[in-house]
């Protein structure tokens, strides 16, 4: 599995577990990435 596929699968799983849309998870990922850098 390539990295993008792994991330996409994780996004699907988190969205399902949390009861939110995949789009919402994808929307917040850049914010998470930025926080992780700081």
Coordinates of C-alpha atoms in Angstrom, one line a residue:
X1 CA 0.0 0.0 0.0
X2 CA 1.4 3.4 -0.9
X3 CA 1.3 6.2 1.6
X4 CA -1.8 8.0 0.1
X5 CA -3.8 4.8 0.2
X6 CA -2.8 4.3 3.9
X7 CA -3.8 7.8 4.7
X8 CA -7.1 7.5 2.8
X9 CA -8.0 4.3 4.6
X10 CA -7.2 5.9 8.0
X11 CA -9.4 8.9 7.1
X12 CA -12.3 6.6 6.2
X13 CA -11.9 4.7 9.5
X14 CA -11.7 7.8 11.6
X15 CA -14.6 9.4 9.9
X16 CA -16.7 6.3 10.5
X17 CA -15.6 5.9 14.1
X18 CA -16.3 9.5 14.9
X19 CA -19.5 9.9 12.9
X20 CA -18.2 12.7 10.8
X21 CA -17.7 13.0 7.0
X22 CA -14.5 12.1 5.3
X23 CA -14.5 15.6 3.9
X24 CA -14.3 17.1 7.4
X25 CA -11.3 14.9 8.3
X26 CA -9.5 15.9 5.0
X27 CA -10.3 19.6 5.8
X28 CA -8.6 19.5 9.2
X29 CA -5.6 17.4 8.3
X30 CA -3.6 20.5 7.1
X31 CA -4.2 22.1 10.4
X32 CA -3.0 19.0 12.3
X33 CA 0.1 19.0 10.1
X34 CA 0.8 22.7 10.9
X35 CA 0.4 22.1 14.6
X36 CA 2.7 19.1 14.5
X37 CA 5.4 21.3 12.9
X38 CA 5.3 23.9 15.7

